[in-house]
């Protein structure tokens, strides 16, 4: 199915919005809080998580502009969000949560990455003569 010009523009704008906002929340959470999300109390880890998931949402909107396979788009976008979520728990491991979170979330992200790689290989195999 081919995307129309208007749908592509909406996907691109919304995807960039989520990607930029998510990057800001993940990389400079205090600034993001001070400028946009002044709902006390400030919680560093919450903004790291919000950034990770917003980046995943942005990827889900942008990837269909360059990829045609829905399963590959979904797996790739979710893998990105899950991997950044794992990084968030690794960076913030001293702020609380369970001691197993970094390992468990990293393992879960790795499984999704493997799924994306397997799907990409399936598609490559189908295209090869």
mmCIF file of C-alpha atoms in Angstrom:
data_model
loop_
_atom_site.group_PDB
_atom_site.id
_atom_site.type_symbol
_atom_site.label_atom_id
_atom_site.label_comp_id
_atom_site.label_asym_id
_atom_site.label_seq_id
_atom_site.Cartn_x
_atom_site.Cartn_y
_atom_site.Cartn_z
ATOM 1 C CA UNK A 1 0.000 0.000 0.000
ATOM 2 C CA UNK A 2 1.368 3.366 -1.031
ATOM 3 C CA UNK A 3 1.167 6.335 1.348
ATOM 4 C CA UNK A 4 -0.343 9.565 0.032
ATOM 5 C CA UNK A 5 1.539 12.858 0.170
ATOM 6 C CA UNK A 6 -0.599 14.257 3.001
ATOM 7 C CA UNK A 7 -0.202 11.110 5.088
ATOM 8 C CA UNK A 8 3.565 11.163 4.497
ATOM 9 C CA UNK A 9 3.751 14.806 5.588
ATOM 10 C CA UNK A 10 1.728 14.138 8.746
ATOM 11 C CA UNK A 11 3.849 11.076 9.567
ATOM 12 C CA UNK A 12 7.059 13.010 9.007
ATOM 13 C CA UNK A 13 6.008 16.008 11.109
ATOM 14 C CA UNK A 14 4.584 13.931 13.951
ATOM 15 C CA UNK A 15 7.552 11.547 13.833
ATOM 16 C CA UNK A 16 10.024 14.415 14.071
ATOM 17 C CA UNK A 17 8.007 15.962 16.897
ATOM 18 C CA UNK A 18 8.229 12.754 18.941
ATOM 19 C CA UNK A 19 11.856 12.110 17.986
ATOM 20 C CA UNK A 20 13.028 15.612 18.935
ATOM 21 C CA UNK A 21 10.921 15.773 22.100
ATOM 22 C CA UNK A 22 12.015 12.312 23.136
ATOM 23 C CA UNK A 23 15.662 13.077 22.484
ATOM 24 C CA UNK A 24 15.345 16.243 24.550
ATOM 25 C CA UNK A 25 13.668 14.422 27.470
ATOM 26 C CA UNK A 26 16.241 11.618 27.363
ATOM 27 C CA UNK A 27 19.376 13.735 26.928
ATOM 28 C CA UNK A 28 18.491 16.885 28.912
ATOM 29 C CA UNK A 29 15.624 15.918 31.201
ATOM 30 C CA UNK A 30 15.916 18.893 33.565
ATOM 31 C CA UNK A 31 15.650 21.357 30.676
ATOM 32 C CA UNK A 32 12.690 19.409 29.272
ATOM 33 C CA UNK A 33 11.022 19.577 32.694
ATOM 34 C CA UNK A 34 11.764 23.294 33.178
ATOM 35 C CA UNK A 35 10.509 24.261 29.723
ATOM 36 C CA UNK A 36 7.616 21.888 29.023
ATOM 37 C CA UNK A 37 6.653 19.461 31.748
ATOM 38 C CA UNK A 38 6.562 21.397 34.989
ATOM 39 C CA UNK A 39 4.492 18.850 36.875
ATOM 40 C CA UNK A 40 6.193 18.460 40.253
ATOM 41 C CA UNK A 41 8.011 16.617 41.523
ATOM 42 C CA UNK A 42 10.840 16.368 39.019
ATOM 43 C CA UNK A 43 11.780 12.719 38.438
ATOM 44 C CA UNK A 44 14.942 12.134 36.397
ATOM 45 C CA UNK A 45 14.207 8.498 35.632
ATOM 46 C CA UNK A 46 10.656 9.222 34.533
ATOM 47 C CA UNK A 47 11.943 11.694 31.921
ATOM 48 C CA UNK A 48 14.560 9.208 30.732
ATOM 49 C CA UNK A 49 11.791 6.640 30.233
ATOM 50 C CA UNK A 50 9.476 9.174 28.573
ATOM 51 C CA UNK A 51 12.277 10.110 26.179
ATOM 52 C CA UNK A 52 13.003 6.495 25.318
ATOM 53 C CA UNK A 53 9.388 5.730 24.493
ATOM 54 C CA UNK A 54 8.803 8.958 22.575
ATOM 55 C CA UNK A 55 11.807 8.158 20.400
ATOM 56 C CA UNK A 56 10.228 4.762 19.721
ATOM 57 C CA UNK A 57 6.957 6.474 18.754
ATOM 58 C CA UNK A 58 8.815 8.850 16.441
ATOM 59 C CA UNK A 59 10.551 5.908 14.792
ATOM 60 C CA UNK A 60 7.192 4.153 14.337
ATOM 61 C CA UNK A 61 5.944 7.169 12.381
ATOM 62 C CA UNK A 62 9.126 7.788 10.376
ATOM 63 C CA UNK A 63 10.127 4.246 9.428
ATOM 64 C CA UNK A 64 7.120 3.600 7.153
ATOM 65 C CA UNK A 65 8.442 6.431 4.992
ATOM 66 C CA UNK A 66 11.495 4.299 4.145
ATOM 67 C CA UNK A 67 10.351 0.714 4.853
ATOM 68 C CA UNK A 68 7.424 -1.126 3.300
ATOM 69 C CA UNK A 69 7.078 -4.125 5.629
ATOM 70 C CA UNK A 70 4.785 -3.502 8.616
ATOM 71 C CA UNK A 71 6.357 -6.217 10.771
ATOM 72 C CA UNK A 72 9.851 -4.826 10.201
ATOM 73 C CA UNK A 73 8.675 -1.273 10.942
ATOM 74 C CA UNK A 74 7.004 -2.389 14.172
ATOM 75 C CA UNK A 75 9.876 -4.534 15.365
ATOM 76 C CA UNK A 76 12.481 -1.877 14.540
ATOM 77 C CA UNK A 77 10.596 0.956 16.246
ATOM 78 C CA UNK A 78 9.827 -1.128 19.335
ATOM 79 C CA UNK A 79 13.420 -2.412 19.450
ATOM 80 C CA UNK A 80 14.671 1.191 19.487
ATOM 81 C CA UNK A 81 12.285 2.193 22.273
ATOM 82 C CA UNK A 82 13.026 -0.950 24.285
ATOM 83 C CA UNK A 83 16.799 -0.560 23.897
ATOM 84 C CA UNK A 84 16.658 3.078 25.024
ATOM 85 C CA UNK A 85 14.411 2.059 27.920
ATOM 86 C CA UNK A 86 17.060 -0.474 28.969
ATOM 87 C CA UNK A 87 19.736 2.240 28.716
ATOM 88 C CA UNK A 88 17.541 4.456 30.904
ATOM 89 C CA UNK A 89 17.479 1.749 33.582
ATOM 90 C CA UNK A 90 21.229 1.190 33.295
ATOM 91 C CA UNK A 91 21.973 4.911 33.661
ATOM 92 C CA UNK A 92 19.498 5.317 36.531
ATOM 93 C CA UNK A 93 20.194 2.055 38.369
ATOM 94 C CA UNK A 94 21.258 4.023 41.467
ATOM 95 C CA UNK A 95 17.896 5.856 41.634
ATOM 96 C CA UNK A 96 15.788 2.875 42.652
ATOM 97 C CA UNK A 97 13.830 0.172 40.947
ATOM 98 C CA UNK A 98 14.799 -3.468 41.009
ATOM 99 C CA UNK A 99 18.425 -4.494 40.695
ATOM 100 C CA UNK A 100 17.389 -6.914 37.943
ATOM 101 C CA UNK A 101 15.756 -4.246 35.753
ATOM 102 C CA UNK A 102 18.831 -3.352 33.661
ATOM 103 C CA UNK A 103 19.556 -6.999 32.820
ATOM 104 C CA UNK A 104 15.924 -8.003 32.270
ATOM 105 C CA UNK A 105 15.105 -4.988 30.097
ATOM 106 C CA UNK A 106 18.329 -5.376 28.111
ATOM 107 C CA UNK A 107 17.486 -9.031 27.473
ATOM 108 C CA UNK A 108 13.965 -8.142 26.393
ATOM 109 C CA UNK A 109 15.290 -5.430 24.046
ATOM 110 C CA UNK A 110 17.806 -7.908 22.605
ATOM 111 C CA UNK A 111 15.023 -10.378 21.824
ATOM 112 C CA UNK A 112 13.117 -7.685 19.926
ATOM 113 C CA UNK A 113 16.286 -6.675 18.049
ATOM 114 C CA UNK A 114 16.772 -10.325 17.061
ATOM 115 C CA UNK A 115 13.174 -10.378 15.817
ATOM 116 C CA UNK A 116 13.830 -7.312 13.651
ATOM 117 C CA UNK A 117 17.024 -8.851 12.259
ATOM 118 C CA UNK A 118 15.255 -12.128 11.494
ATOM 119 C CA UNK A 119 12.434 -10.297 9.718
ATOM 120 C CA UNK A 120 14.924 -8.261 7.662
ATOM 121 C CA UNK A 121 16.689 -11.487 6.671
ATOM 122 C CA UNK A 122 13.374 -13.106 5.700
ATOM 123 C CA UNK A 123 12.625 -10.181 3.425
ATOM 124 C CA UNK A 124 16.129 -10.293 1.940
ATOM 125 C CA UNK A 125 15.810 -14.018 1.257
ATOM 126 C CA UNK A 126 12.501 -13.493 -0.539
ATOM 127 C CA UNK A 127 14.061 -10.845 -2.788
ATOM 128 C CA UNK A 128 17.132 -12.904 -3.626
ATOM 129 C CA UNK A 129 16.919 -15.055 -6.765
#
